[in-house]
Amino acid sequence: MTRKIYCFTIIAFCLSVSVGCEKKPFDIKFEKETIDFGTVDAGENVEAVFRFKNLGTETIEIKLVRPTCGCIIAGDWDQTVEPGETGRIPVTFNSGVYEGEVRKVNYVDTNIPGRESISLVLKGIVYNPVVINPKTTWLGMILNEEEPLHGSFPIKYNLDSPFEVTDIVLPDDKTTAWIETVKPLEEYILKFTVQPPLQKYDPVSRKIILRIGGKINKDYVLYYSYQVPPPIQVNPMVVEVDMEKVSSEQIERRINIKSNIESPISIIDLKFDGTGVGYSVEELRKDMFLQIPLVFPVGFTFPEDKKIFYLSFRVKNDPRDILYKIRIEAFQR
């Protein structure tokens, strides 16, 4: 009797061990889900690799790696990892504009039930003796090109030695710039002014180079931009008609006309050089914002001998007195 009980106990133990040791279909184990890269100087590229092992019985798929910051680029990761094999997910962090502690999350999309998205963290400290952030400034849409523009770039200084500006290289003779001290050895500001007349209509982007000497001895490239919009803004100038969609349903496209002048506007000389398209003028905001809806009926087609139509018009009180021509063409998938 004792012998039988002993044998039964051994069998039960073996079964319990077998069940306990059974592998899961999907099981992933990362060497580290958070990597601390320590302290680096600003501008360094930090390369890190998240390594993992497939402990399950099914193939693991790494579908996508999604950094939450443009400062991180995911490298060529292992997209499929067989059971028992190891995989790697390399990432590169550009520390250029950062200062102090940083913590960047990367989301990894997998085929693992319950862990379809895994968060991998890259963290550390970035040392930057001079922080200018942002390095670009948008001065806006400027309606009066005869008034000067003013802008600035804040500067944070992290050294005990004197803050030495050796030169400020300006883009043209309309721009002037100077340094003001906010807090000695800690905070400064580069201020600049753009004198009129300003460049009109097209977007403008200009570069200022700030040269800092002393222990730093480095050029910092800064940009300012603005736009003096045209008196009348019309968009889009090209309308594409989805021929597959219009074969089964009516579609509508709208032309926007925005005024940047004080005089009231209206549409005049409105013409369409084709047939089969409905159009009209709607006033969304009196004297300031108009729309021209174009209605393409079900089954609309372009004639064999005319693959492009034009909608043309002028705007009353437009100081440029332009004939606007909207190009209408077919879009084939």
Tab-separated table of C-alpha atoms in Angstrom:
chain	number	residue	atom	x	y	z
A	1	MET	CA	0.000	0.000	0.000
A	2	THR	CA	2.746	2.406	0.888
A	3	ARG	CA	4.516	1.685	-2.388
A	4	LYS	CA	1.404	2.490	-4.421
A	5	ILE	CA	0.887	5.797	-2.652
A	6	TYR	CA	4.536	6.685	-3.244
A	7	CYS	CA	4.271	5.950	-6.961
A	8	PHE	CA	1.070	7.986	-7.230
A	9	THR	CA	2.772	10.917	-5.507
A	10	ILE	CA	5.679	10.830	-7.983
A	11	ILE	CA	3.312	10.716	-10.970
A	12	ALA	CA	1.283	13.661	-9.626
A	13	PHE	CA	4.453	15.684	-9.035
A	14	CYS	CA	5.701	15.061	-12.564
A	15	LEU	CA	2.360	16.114	-14.024
A	16	SER	CA	2.345	19.317	-11.984
A	17	VAL	CA	5.890	20.170	-13.134
A	18	SER	CA	4.939	19.455	-16.747
A	19	VAL	CA	1.910	21.736	-16.589
A	20	GLY	CA	3.839	24.461	-14.772
A	21	CYS	CA	6.637	24.423	-17.326
A	22	GLU	CA	4.370	24.557	-20.385
A	23	LYS	CA	5.341	27.474	-22.619
A	24	LYS	CA	2.926	30.242	-23.563
A	25	PRO	CA	2.147	30.731	-27.260
A	26	PHE	CA	3.294	34.371	-27.029
A	27	ASP	CA	5.896	35.472	-24.521
A	28	ILE	CA	8.391	38.295	-25.008
A	29	LYS	CA	11.157	39.314	-22.626
A	30	PHE	CA	13.166	42.528	-23.094
A	31	GLU	CA	16.658	42.813	-21.726
A	32	LYS	CA	15.681	46.385	-20.739
A	33	GLU	CA	12.461	48.249	-21.448
A	34	THR	CA	14.119	51.474	-20.254
A	35	ILE	CA	17.616	52.412	-21.387
A	36	ASP	CA	19.506	55.183	-19.578
A	37	PHE	CA	22.177	56.645	-21.851
A	38	GLY	CA	23.726	58.733	-19.064
A	39	THR	CA	24.997	62.257	-19.825
A	40	VAL	CA	25.832	63.489	-23.323
A	41	ASP	CA	26.757	66.839	-24.832
A	42	ALA	CA	24.062	68.553	-26.867
A	43	GLY	CA	24.347	67.696	-30.533
A	44	GLU	CA	25.509	64.122	-29.952
A	45	ASN	CA	23.588	61.288	-31.553
A	46	VAL	CA	22.738	58.594	-29.015
A	47	GLU	CA	22.419	55.097	-30.456
A	48	ALA	CA	20.619	52.493	-28.363
A	49	VAL	CA	19.381	48.944	-28.995
A	50	PHE	CA	16.423	47.363	-27.226
A	51	ARG	CA	17.088	43.594	-27.227
A	52	PHE	CA	14.426	40.969	-26.579
A	53	LYS	CA	13.881	37.206	-26.692
A	54	ASN	CA	10.909	35.184	-27.893
A	55	LEU	CA	10.134	32.818	-24.999
A	56	GLY	CA	6.880	31.570	-26.511
A	57	THR	CA	5.994	28.945	-29.105
A	58	GLU	CA	4.648	31.310	-31.776
A	59	THR	CA	6.469	33.734	-34.075
A	60	ILE	CA	6.603	37.304	-32.748
A	61	GLU	CA	5.974	40.086	-35.250
A	62	ILE	CA	7.234	43.633	-34.665
A	63	LYS	CA	4.843	45.461	-36.956
A	64	LEU	CA	5.853	49.048	-36.319
A	65	VAL	CA	8.114	51.178	-34.108
A	66	ARG	CA	6.586	54.586	-33.377
A	67	PRO	CA	8.846	57.170	-31.692
A	68	THR	CA	6.860	59.939	-29.994
A	69	CYS	CA	9.397	62.591	-30.992
A	70	GLY	CA	10.939	63.681	-34.275
A	71	CYS	CA	14.301	63.652	-32.489
A	72	ILE	CA	14.269	59.820	-32.543
A	73	ILE	CA	14.634	57.641	-35.625
A	74	ALA	CA	13.946	53.926	-35.481
A	75	GLY	CA	16.535	51.783	-37.234
A	76	ASP	CA	16.119	48.500	-39.109
A	77	TRP	CA	14.461	46.339	-36.477
A	78	ASP	CA	13.833	42.568	-36.593
A	79	GLN	CA	10.317	42.274	-37.962
A	80	THR	CA	9.817	38.571	-37.172
A	81	VAL	CA	11.469	36.565	-34.399
A	82	GLU	CA	11.012	32.808	-34.150
A	83	PRO	CA	10.538	30.928	-30.834
A	84	GLY	CA	13.762	30.814	-28.831
A	85	GLU	CA	15.415	33.466	-30.986
A	86	THR	CA	16.452	37.022	-30.035
A	87	GLY	CA	15.579	40.291	-31.746
A	88	ARG	CA	16.708	43.892	-31.669
A	89	ILE	CA	15.114	47.327	-32.080
A	90	PRO	CA	17.749	50.036	-32.704
A	91	VAL	CA	16.919	53.730	-32.227
A	92	THR	CA	18.926	56.941	-32.641
A	93	PHE	CA	18.261	60.044	-30.552
A	94	ASN	CA	19.422	63.481	-31.763
A	95	SER	CA	20.097	65.549	-28.648
A	96	GLY	CA	20.699	68.838	-30.501
A	97	VAL	CA	17.997	71.119	-29.039
A	98	TYR	CA	17.678	69.555	-25.586
A	99	GLU	CA	18.972	70.469	-22.161
A	100	GLY	CA	18.702	68.651	-18.861
A	101	GLU	CA	16.764	65.463	-18.258
A	102	VAL	CA	15.037	63.896	-21.252
A	103	ARG	CA	12.662	60.939	-21.427
A	104	LYS	CA	11.475	59.701	-24.818
A	105	VAL	CA	8.900	56.950	-25.323
A	106	ASN	CA	8.835	54.630	-28.332
A	107	TYR	CA	5.725	52.553	-28.975
A	108	VAL	CA	6.260	49.094	-30.480
A	109	ASP	CA	3.280	47.466	-32.236
A	110	THR	CA	3.281	43.662	-32.038
A	111	ASN	CA	1.067	40.641	-32.703
A	112	ILE	CA	1.179	39.618	-29.022
A	113	PRO	CA	-2.303	39.398	-27.433
A	114	GLY	CA	-2.481	41.757	-24.480
A	115	ARG	CA	0.773	43.462	-25.477
A	116	GLU	CA	-0.171	44.824	-28.870
A	117	SER	CA	1.655	48.048	-27.964
A	118	ILE	CA	4.792	47.997	-25.829
A	119	SER	CA	6.406	51.176	-24.468
A	120	LEU	CA	10.184	51.379	-24.629
A	121	VAL	CA	11.830	54.346	-22.913
A	122	LEU	CA	15.087	56.134	-23.713
A	123	LYS	CA	16.238	58.543	-21.028
A	124	GLY	CA	19.277	60.485	-19.906
A	125	ILE	CA	20.750	63.937	-19.394
A	126	VAL	CA	21.760	66.367	-22.137
A	127	TYR	CA	24.345	69.010	-21.304
A	128	ASN	CA	24.080	72.126	-23.464
A	129	PRO	CA	26.231	75.211	-22.699
A	130	VAL	CA	24.009	77.428	-24.880
A	131	VAL	CA	20.311	76.790	-25.447
A	132	ILE	CA	18.455	78.787	-28.096
A	133	ASN	CA	14.997	77.343	-28.429
A	134	PRO	CA	13.260	77.836	-30.740
A	135	LYS	CA	15.814	78.530	-33.449
A	136	THR	CA	13.079	79.612	-35.863
A	137	THR	CA	10.418	82.253	-35.335
A	138	TRP	CA	7.299	82.979	-37.372
A	139	LEU	CA	6.459	86.684	-37.359
A	140	GLY	CA	3.033	86.110	-38.826
A	141	MET	CA	0.862	87.238	-41.713
A	142	ILE	CA	1.632	90.937	-42.078
A	143	LEU	CA	-1.088	93.103	-43.617
A	144	ASN	CA	0.874	96.359	-43.612
A	145	GLU	CA	4.194	96.092	-45.454
A	146	GLU	CA	5.119	99.664	-44.445
A	147	GLU	CA	5.528	98.895	-40.728
A	148	PRO	CA	8.727	97.445	-39.183
A	149	LEU	CA	8.756	93.883	-37.845
A	150	HIS	CA	10.201	92.940	-34.459
A	151	GLY	CA	11.298	89.533	-33.199
A	152	SER	CA	13.586	87.834	-30.698
A	153	PHE	CA	15.375	84.607	-29.775
A	154	PRO	CA	15.775	83.695	-26.068
A	155	ILE	CA	19.232	82.433	-25.055
A	156	LYS	CA	20.034	80.363	-21.973
A	157	TYR	CA	23.716	80.281	-20.956
A	158	ASN	CA	25.144	77.511	-18.723
A	159	LEU	CA	28.832	78.404	-18.260
A	160	ASP	CA	30.624	80.458	-15.604
A	161	SER	CA	32.926	82.115	-18.155
A	162	PRO	CA	31.895	85.395	-19.860
A	163	PHE	CA	29.249	85.275	-22.581
A	164	GLU	CA	31.104	86.443	-25.703
A	165	VAL	CA	29.300	87.313	-28.935
A	166	THR	CA	31.904	87.828	-31.650
A	167	ASP	CA	29.535	88.620	-34.517
A	168	ILE	CA	25.934	88.693	-35.689
A	169	VAL	CA	25.716	88.002	-39.418
A	170	LEU	CA	22.566	89.553	-40.878
A	171	PRO	CA	20.719	88.522	-44.053
A	172	ASP	CA	20.370	92.015	-45.557
A	173	ASP	CA	20.646	95.710	-44.824
A	174	LYS	CA	16.989	95.889	-43.730
A	175	THR	CA	17.660	93.701	-40.683
A	176	THR	CA	19.320	94.950	-37.510
A	177	ALA	CA	20.025	92.819	-34.414
A	178	TRP	CA	21.541	93.168	-30.951
A	179	ILE	CA	22.007	91.249	-27.678
A	180	GLU	CA	20.279	92.251	-24.431
A	181	THR	CA	21.192	90.846	-21.012
A	182	VAL	CA	18.291	89.491	-18.964
A	183	LYS	CA	20.359	87.871	-16.199
A	184	PRO	CA	24.188	87.935	-16.402
A	185	LEU	CA	25.790	84.531	-17.082
A	186	GLU	CA	22.335	82.939	-17.295
A	187	GLU	CA	19.850	84.542	-19.682
A	188	TYR	CA	20.197	86.730	-22.768
A	189	ILE	CA	18.025	87.631	-25.705
A	190	LEU	CA	18.823	88.349	-29.335
A	191	LYS	CA	16.433	91.002	-30.615
A	192	PHE	CA	16.029	92.032	-34.236
A	193	THR	CA	14.054	94.452	-36.397
A	194	VAL	CA	13.182	94.245	-40.088
A	195	GLN	CA	12.681	97.651	-41.682
A	196	PRO	CA	10.046	98.312	-44.359
A	197	PRO	CA	9.141	98.082	-47.129
A	198	LEU	CA	8.663	94.360	-46.577
A	199	GLN	CA	8.753	91.828	-49.377
A	200	LYS	CA	5.230	91.152	-50.555
A	201	TYR	CA	3.093	88.115	-51.357
A	202	ASP	CA	5.522	85.167	-51.314
A	203	PRO	CA	6.569	83.679	-47.943
A	204	VAL	CA	9.882	85.120	-46.724
A	205	SER	CA	12.518	83.224	-44.721
A	206	ARG	CA	15.778	84.846	-43.623
A	207	LYS	CA	18.833	83.579	-41.728
A	208	ILE	CA	20.710	85.195	-38.838
A	209	ILE	CA	24.027	83.680	-37.732
A	210	LEU	CA	24.967	84.264	-34.095
A	211	ARG	CA	28.668	83.673	-33.466
A	212	ILE	CA	29.570	82.933	-29.851
A	213	GLY	CA	33.253	82.871	-28.921
A	214	GLY	CA	35.126	82.006	-25.743
A	215	LYS	CA	34.964	78.374	-24.628
A	216	ILE	CA	32.038	77.719	-26.969
A	217	ASN	CA	33.378	79.113	-30.257
A	218	LYS	CA	30.359	78.068	-32.288
A	219	ASP	CA	27.941	79.480	-34.892
A	220	TYR	CA	24.199	79.258	-34.199
A	221	VAL	CA	21.970	79.530	-37.263
A	222	LEU	CA	18.599	81.161	-36.580
A	223	TYR	CA	15.685	81.816	-38.934
A	224	TYR	CA	12.823	84.270	-39.017
A	225	SER	CA	9.970	84.171	-41.510
A	226	TYR	CA	6.844	86.118	-42.380
A	227	GLN	CA	4.425	86.701	-45.211
A	228	VAL	CA	2.736	89.782	-46.550
A	229	PRO	CA	-0.234	88.105	-48.212
A	230	PRO	CA	-1.640	89.333	-51.520
A	231	PRO	CA	-4.636	91.690	-51.253
A	232	ILE	CA	-6.864	88.875	-52.503
A	233	GLN	CA	-6.133	85.221	-51.733
A	234	VAL	CA	-7.675	82.556	-53.968
A	235	ASN	CA	-7.315	78.810	-53.412
A	236	PRO	CA	-7.178	76.211	-54.696
A	237	MET	CA	-6.002	77.208	-58.142
A	238	VAL	CA	-6.352	73.612	-59.381
A	239	VAL	CA	-9.426	71.430	-58.858
A	240	GLU	CA	-9.128	67.690	-59.456
A	241	VAL	CA	-12.296	65.732	-60.238
A	242	ASP	CA	-12.260	62.138	-59.012
A	243	MET	CA	-13.668	60.380	-62.080
A	244	GLU	CA	-14.292	57.132	-60.215
A	245	LYS	CA	-16.269	58.855	-57.475
A	246	VAL	CA	-18.285	61.137	-59.759
A	247	SER	CA	-19.424	58.118	-61.790
A	248	SER	CA	-21.701	57.111	-58.917
A	249	GLU	CA	-22.311	60.256	-56.873
A	250	GLN	CA	-22.473	64.030	-57.107
A	251	ILE	CA	-19.373	65.777	-55.802
A	252	GLU	CA	-18.711	69.377	-54.845
A	253	ARG	CA	-15.516	71.425	-54.739
A	254	ARG	CA	-15.240	74.975	-53.391
A	255	ILE	CA	-13.027	77.905	-54.397
A	256	ASN	CA	-12.150	80.222	-51.488
A	257	ILE	CA	-11.713	83.967	-52.002
A	258	LYS	CA	-10.349	85.866	-48.981
A	259	SER	CA	-9.903	89.634	-48.856
A	260	ASN	CA	-7.034	91.413	-47.095
A	261	ILE	CA	-8.190	94.899	-48.106
A	262	GLU	CA	-10.637	97.288	-46.478
A	263	SER	CA	-12.817	97.861	-49.555
A	264	PRO	CA	-15.808	95.546	-50.105
A	265	ILE	CA	-15.272	92.776	-52.653
A	266	SER	CA	-17.501	90.849	-55.032
A	267	ILE	CA	-17.001	88.448	-57.916
A	268	ILE	CA	-17.261	89.905	-61.427
A	269	ASP	CA	-16.769	88.492	-64.938
A	270	LEU	CA	-17.412	84.937	-63.718
A	271	LYS	CA	-17.112	82.494	-66.636
A	272	PHE	CA	-16.840	78.743	-67.141
A	273	ASP	CA	-15.571	77.488	-70.481
A	274	GLY	CA	-17.482	74.206	-70.409
A	275	THR	CA	-20.865	72.668	-69.711
A	276	GLY	CA	-22.461	70.326	-67.219
A	277	VAL	CA	-21.007	71.918	-64.053
A	278	GLY	CA	-23.069	73.998	-61.640
A	279	TYR	CA	-21.474	77.052	-60.027
A	280	SER	CA	-22.517	80.102	-58.036
A	281	VAL	CA	-21.144	82.663	-55.558
A	282	GLU	CA	-21.740	82.487	-51.804
A	283	GLU	CA	-20.850	85.211	-49.288
A	284	LEU	CA	-19.643	83.574	-46.080
A	285	ARG	CA	-18.465	86.796	-44.454
A	286	LYS	CA	-19.618	90.067	-45.877
A	287	ASP	CA	-17.000	91.826	-47.995
A	288	MET	CA	-14.232	89.548	-46.699
A	289	PHE	CA	-14.760	85.870	-47.522
A	290	LEU	CA	-16.498	84.445	-50.581
A	291	GLN	CA	-16.822	80.937	-51.968
A	292	ILE	CA	-17.613	79.552	-55.389
A	293	PRO	CA	-19.038	76.028	-55.103
A	294	LEU	CA	-18.550	73.813	-58.162
A	295	VAL	CA	-21.079	70.981	-58.418
A	296	PHE	CA	-20.213	67.991	-60.616
A	297	PRO	CA	-23.331	65.858	-61.258
A	298	VAL	CA	-23.413	62.061	-61.241
A	299	GLY	CA	-21.875	60.728	-64.443
A	300	PHE	CA	-19.968	63.924	-65.272
A	301	THR	CA	-17.236	63.342	-67.869
A	302	PHE	CA	-14.737	65.435	-69.774
A	303	PRO	CA	-15.248	65.570	-73.526
A	304	GLU	CA	-12.735	63.654	-75.630
A	305	ASP	CA	-11.464	66.873	-77.188
A	306	LYS	CA	-11.280	68.879	-73.930
A	307	LYS	CA	-9.627	67.352	-70.863
A	308	ILE	CA	-9.271	70.632	-68.956
A	309	PHE	CA	-11.828	73.291	-68.063
A	310	TYR	CA	-11.204	76.764	-66.644
A	311	LEU	CA	-13.305	78.838	-64.283
A	312	SER	CA	-12.257	82.500	-64.557
A	313	PHE	CA	-13.265	85.644	-62.668
A	314	ARG	CA	-12.109	88.987	-61.361
A	315	VAL	CA	-12.591	90.491	-57.899
A	316	LYS	CA	-14.065	93.945	-57.569
A	317	ASN	CA	-11.667	96.431	-55.857
A	318	ASP	CA	-8.702	94.050	-56.247
A	319	PRO	CA	-5.765	96.518	-56.499
A	320	ARG	CA	-3.884	94.090	-58.780
A	321	ASP	CA	-6.898	93.627	-61.108
A	322	ILE	CA	-5.956	90.002	-61.818
A	323	LEU	CA	-7.942	87.567	-63.946
A	324	TYR	CA	-8.016	84.434	-61.763
A	325	LYS	CA	-8.151	81.163	-63.706
A	326	ILE	CA	-9.026	77.973	-61.820
A	327	ARG	CA	-7.840	74.862	-63.636
A	328	ILE	CA	-10.293	71.921	-63.521
A	329	GLU	CA	-8.912	68.540	-64.523
A	330	ALA	CA	-9.621	64.823	-64.189
A	331	PHE	CA	-8.120	62.722	-61.423
A	332	GLN	CA	-7.697	59.036	-62.229
A	333	ARG	CA	-6.939	56.575	-59.445
